[in-house]
Short mmCIF file of C-alpha atoms in Angstrom, two decimals:
data_model
loop_
_atom_site.label_atom_id
_atom_site.label_comp_id
_atom_site.label_asym_id
_atom_site.label_seq_id
_atom_site.Cartn_x
_atom_site.Cartn_y
_atom_site.Cartn_z
CA MET I 20 265.47 80.95 217.76
CA SER I 21 263.42 77.86 216.98
CA GLU I 22 265.10 74.59 216.04
CA ARG I 23 262.95 74.64 212.88
CA TYR I 24 264.72 77.64 211.37
CA THR I 25 267.71 79.94 211.77
CA ALA I 26 267.73 83.67 212.49
CA ALA I 27 268.83 84.26 208.89
CA GLU I 28 265.89 82.24 207.57
CA MET I 29 263.53 84.16 209.83
CA MET I 30 264.80 87.42 208.38
CA THR I 31 264.58 86.27 204.76
CA VAL I 32 261.06 84.88 205.09
CA THR I 33 259.84 88.01 206.89
CA ALA I 34 261.38 90.22 204.22
CA SER I 35 259.82 88.16 201.42
CA ARG I 36 256.37 88.57 202.97
CA ALA I 37 256.69 92.34 202.65
CA LEU I 38 256.26 91.98 198.87
CA THR I 39 252.78 91.53 197.44
CA ASN I 40 251.77 89.82 194.22
CA GLY I 41 251.92 92.01 191.12
CA GLN I 42 254.30 94.62 192.52
CA SER I 43 257.32 95.74 190.52
CA CYS I 44 260.46 95.43 192.61
CA PHE I 45 263.97 96.77 191.96
CA VAL I 46 266.20 94.18 193.62
CA GLY I 47 269.60 94.56 195.23
CA ILE I 48 272.11 91.70 195.27
CA GLY I 49 272.50 89.53 198.37
CA LEU I 50 269.80 89.35 201.04
CA PRO I 51 267.32 91.49 199.06
CA SER I 52 267.63 89.15 196.08
CA GLU I 53 267.15 86.12 198.30
CA ALA I 54 263.98 87.56 199.86
CA ALA I 55 262.53 88.82 196.58
CA ASN I 56 263.00 85.50 194.82
CA LEU I 57 261.51 83.61 197.76
CA ALA I 58 258.43 85.82 197.42
CA ARG I 59 258.26 85.04 193.68
CA LEU I 60 258.49 81.31 194.36
CA THR I 61 255.82 81.30 197.07
CA HIS I 62 253.04 83.83 197.69
CA ALA I 63 253.82 86.36 194.93
CA PRO I 64 254.32 84.49 191.63
CA ASP I 65 253.51 87.59 189.58
CA VAL I 66 255.91 89.94 191.32
CA VAL I 67 258.07 91.66 188.67
CA LEU I 68 261.74 91.51 189.65
CA ILE I 69 264.04 94.08 188.05
CA TYR I 70 267.81 94.25 188.47
CA GLU I 71 270.13 97.19 187.93
CA SER I 72 271.73 95.63 184.85
CA GLY I 73 268.46 96.16 182.97
CA THR I 74 266.78 92.78 183.29
CA LEU I 75 262.98 93.02 183.45
CA GLU I 76 260.66 90.37 184.89
CA THR I 77 263.64 88.25 185.88
CA LYS I 78 263.00 84.69 187.10
CA PRO I 79 266.37 83.23 188.10
CA GLU I 80 266.60 79.56 189.02
CA VAL I 81 269.58 80.36 191.26
CA LEU I 82 270.56 83.51 193.13
CA PRO I 83 272.90 85.80 191.15
CA LEU I 84 276.39 86.62 192.40
CA SER I 85 276.19 90.13 190.95
CA ILE I 86 274.03 92.26 188.63
CA GLY I 87 276.26 91.00 185.80
CA ASP I 88 275.40 87.35 186.42
CA GLY I 89 274.26 85.71 183.16
CA GLU I 90 271.43 83.97 185.02
CA LEU I 91 269.58 87.28 185.12
CA CYS I 92 269.59 87.95 181.36
CA GLU I 93 268.89 84.32 180.52
CA THR I 94 265.73 84.22 182.64
CA ALA I 95 264.41 87.76 182.04
CA LEU I 96 261.49 88.69 179.84
CA THR I 97 263.78 91.25 178.23
CA THR I 98 266.92 93.26 178.95
CA VAL I 99 267.15 97.01 178.41
CA SER I 100 270.14 99.34 178.56
CA VAL I 101 271.20 100.74 181.92
CA PRO I 102 270.41 104.34 180.83
CA GLU I 103 266.89 103.26 179.87
CA MET I 104 266.55 101.38 183.14
CA PHE I 105 267.23 104.48 185.21
CA ARG I 106 265.85 107.26 183.00
CA TYR I 107 262.60 105.53 182.02
CA TRP I 108 261.82 102.79 184.54
CA VAL I 109 263.26 104.15 187.81
CA GLN I 110 263.10 107.93 187.38
CA GLY I 111 259.85 107.53 185.46
CA GLY I 112 258.22 106.28 188.64
CA LYS I 113 257.41 102.82 187.29
CA ILE I 114 258.88 100.82 190.19
CA ASP I 115 256.74 100.11 193.26
CA VAL I 116 259.42 98.88 195.65
CA GLY I 117 263.20 99.05 195.96
CA PHE I 118 264.80 96.28 198.05
CA LEU I 119 268.18 97.26 199.52
CA GLY I 120 270.97 96.26 201.87
CA ALA I 121 273.92 98.32 203.17
CA ALA I 122 277.08 98.36 205.27
CA GLN I 123 275.63 100.91 207.71
CA ILE I 124 272.19 102.27 208.55
CA ASP I 125 271.31 104.96 211.07
CA LYS I 126 268.27 105.98 213.11
CA TYR I 127 266.80 107.90 210.14
CA ALA I 128 267.28 104.99 207.72
CA ASN I 129 270.12 106.63 205.80
CA LEU I 130 272.35 104.01 204.16
CA ASN I 131 276.12 103.92 203.72
CA THR I 132 277.80 101.79 201.07
CA THR I 133 280.68 104.21 200.35
CA LEU I 134 283.25 104.03 203.15
CA ILE I 135 283.88 103.38 206.84
CA GLY I 136 285.65 106.11 208.79
CA ASP I 137 286.62 109.64 207.80
CA TYR I 138 286.00 110.57 204.17
CA THR I 139 289.54 111.94 203.68
CA ASP I 140 291.22 108.95 205.35
CA PRO I 141 288.77 106.01 205.38
CA LYS I 142 289.41 102.73 207.17
CA VAL I 143 287.56 100.80 204.47
CA ARG I 144 286.34 101.74 201.01
CA LEU I 145 283.06 100.11 199.98
CA PRO I 146 281.56 99.44 196.51
CA GLY I 147 279.52 102.67 196.42
CA GLY I 148 275.91 103.45 195.73
CA GLY I 149 275.25 101.73 192.42
CA GLY I 150 271.59 102.40 191.70
CA ALA I 151 270.53 102.69 195.35
CA PRO I 152 270.44 106.52 195.57
CA GLU I 153 268.12 106.71 192.57
CA MET I 154 265.98 103.89 193.93
CA ALA I 155 265.55 105.67 197.25
CA THR I 156 264.23 108.83 195.63
CA ALA I 157 262.23 107.51 192.67
CA THR I 158 260.62 104.19 193.67
CA GLY I 159 257.34 104.12 195.56
CA GLU I 160 258.93 102.83 198.77
CA ILE I 161 262.06 101.13 200.04
CA PHE I 162 262.45 97.89 202.02
CA ILE I 163 265.80 97.32 203.73
CA THR I 164 267.09 93.98 205.01
CA LEU I 165 270.21 93.71 207.18
CA LYS I 166 271.69 91.56 209.91
CA GLN I 167 271.54 93.62 213.08
CA SER I 168 274.61 94.65 215.10
CA LYS I 169 276.06 97.85 216.53
CA ARG I 170 278.61 97.76 213.73
CA THR I 171 275.84 98.08 211.14
CA PHE I 172 273.10 99.93 213.06
CA VAL I 173 274.91 103.14 213.99
CA ASP I 174 273.70 106.45 215.43
CA ALA I 175 274.85 108.31 212.31
CA VAL I 176 276.28 106.74 209.16
CA ASP I 177 279.84 107.71 208.23
CA PHE I 178 278.62 108.74 204.78
CA VAL I 179 275.11 109.16 203.39
CA THR I 180 275.25 107.16 200.17
CA THR I 181 271.50 106.65 199.98
CA VAL I 182 269.19 109.06 201.75
CA GLY I 183 266.51 107.74 204.03
CA PHE I 184 265.15 110.77 205.87
CA GLY I 185 268.38 112.78 206.15
CA ARG I 186 270.47 113.61 209.18
CA ASP I 187 267.52 115.06 211.11
CA GLY I 188 264.55 113.19 209.64
CA THR I 189 263.33 116.06 207.44
CA ALA I 190 265.10 115.43 204.10
CA ARG I 191 261.90 114.43 202.30
CA ASP I 192 259.69 117.15 203.73
CA GLY I 193 258.17 119.30 200.99
CA VAL I 194 260.14 117.62 198.21
CA PRO I 195 257.90 116.95 195.17
CA ASN I 196 258.00 113.84 192.98
CA ILE I 197 259.80 111.71 195.54
CA GLY I 198 258.87 108.30 196.91
CA GLN I 199 257.97 107.47 200.49
CA GLY I 200 261.50 106.35 201.23
CA PRO I 201 262.22 103.49 203.65
CA THR I 202 258.98 102.08 205.01
CA ARG I 203 260.33 98.87 206.54
CA VAL I 204 263.64 97.56 207.88
CA ILE I 205 263.78 93.80 208.38
CA THR I 206 266.61 92.31 210.45
CA ASP I 207 267.39 88.94 212.00
CA LEU I 208 265.92 90.27 215.28
CA CYS I 209 262.95 92.46 214.44
CA VAL I 210 261.04 94.68 212.04
CA MET I 211 261.43 98.47 212.22
CA GLN I 212 259.38 101.23 210.65
CA PRO I 213 259.86 105.02 210.67
CA ASP I 214 257.89 106.95 213.27
CA PRO I 215 255.19 108.92 211.41
CA ALA I 216 256.21 112.19 213.07
CA THR I 217 259.97 112.03 213.68
CA LYS I 218 260.90 109.43 210.99
CA GLU I 219 263.21 107.75 213.52
CA LEU I 220 263.22 103.97 213.14
CA THR I 221 261.00 102.25 215.70
CA VAL I 222 260.68 98.54 216.43
CA THR I 223 257.18 97.41 215.52
CA SER I 224 257.66 93.63 215.68
CA LEU I 225 260.02 91.28 217.51
CA HIS I 226 260.87 87.91 215.99
CA PRO I 227 259.94 84.87 218.12
CA GLY I 228 262.36 84.33 220.99
CA VAL I 229 263.93 87.80 220.64
CA THR I 230 263.72 90.22 223.58
CA ARG I 231 263.83 94.00 223.75
CA GLU I 232 267.22 93.67 225.40
CA ASP I 233 268.55 91.69 222.43
CA VAL I 234 267.57 94.52 220.08
CA ILE I 235 268.92 97.23 222.38
CA GLU I 236 272.29 95.46 222.60
CA ALA I 237 272.51 95.21 218.80
CA THR I 238 271.62 98.86 218.05
CA GLY I 239 273.96 101.85 218.13
CA TRP I 240 271.33 104.35 219.26
CA GLU I 241 268.61 104.44 221.91
CA ILE I 242 266.07 102.45 219.96
CA ALA I 243 262.34 103.05 220.48
CA PHE I 244 259.64 100.38 220.60
CA ALA I 245 256.07 100.75 219.39
CA ASP I 246 253.32 100.84 222.01
CA ASP I 247 251.54 98.00 220.21
CA LEU I 248 254.69 95.90 219.77
CA LYS I 249 253.88 92.67 217.91
CA THR I 250 255.51 89.26 217.48
CA THR I 251 256.53 88.36 213.93
CA ALA I 252 254.83 85.30 212.47
CA GLU I 253 257.13 82.27 212.22
CA PRO I 254 258.20 80.89 208.83
CA GLY I 255 255.95 78.20 207.41
CA ASP I 256 257.17 74.79 206.30
CA GLU I 257 256.58 75.60 202.62
CA GLU I 258 258.54 78.86 202.85
CA LEU I 259 261.46 77.12 204.55
CA GLY I 260 261.44 74.27 202.05
CA VAL I 261 261.44 76.60 199.04
CA LEU I 262 264.15 78.83 200.54
CA ARG I 263 266.44 75.92 201.38
CA ALA I 264 265.98 74.39 197.94
CA LEU I 265 266.81 77.74 196.32
CA LYS I 266 269.99 78.11 198.35
CA GLU I 267 270.99 74.51 197.69
CA ARG I 268 270.57 75.00 193.93
CA THR I 269 272.53 78.25 194.16
CA ASP I 270 275.43 76.71 196.09
CA LYS I 271 275.63 73.77 193.67
CA HIS I 272 275.44 75.99 190.58
CA HIS I 273 278.15 78.40 191.67
CA SER I 274 280.46 75.66 192.95
CA GLU I 275 280.34 74.02 189.51
CA ALA I 276 280.78 77.25 187.55
#
């Protein structure tokens, strides 16, 4: 990776570029929130950020620790109840993009945030789905951002918390009133998109300095590469400056809280 930026910064900037100005985006906490707010502060000032707690058109000065962070309500245009958020805004089809992370993802972009191991005797219990299952079925499309490793990118998730394309890639076939599902997975190594026919995740772009072998070694299945494999554009100086300032404000704010 370049001396100008880290692999994490490359991932965040690439994920932020996936959002376009004017879109409505349902934002997950963590990396998705970082990328979405970077987009708002750079190329997409009119992107509408919505969090699960019911905050609409949120414009946080610092990144929230959770959906219950007061920063979200204080900087939102308005706050609605959680039932209204899901029944009217999400299930009503009013959200363009859902931005998610996970503990595990598999070749068909199914996400696991429930447990690691066997369901009856798990090694680790995770926070659960929150609003992610509803987002995956009712928003226009889903962007996923994750750091890539064999621990996270597995052949089959231990539990399908949030459906991508199901265990065989056909879960969305013939289902009415459902969004496109995952259209892009952005990692610290590459960008993946579902194959149009099989829905299996395929690498469409490698980040600068990353090789095919790097991706293969960090993936728990036999990953495919697009015939017209591209190189991801590097972060610009403005993007890096804004991102670093955002994280610096966030670290200072939460350390003083």
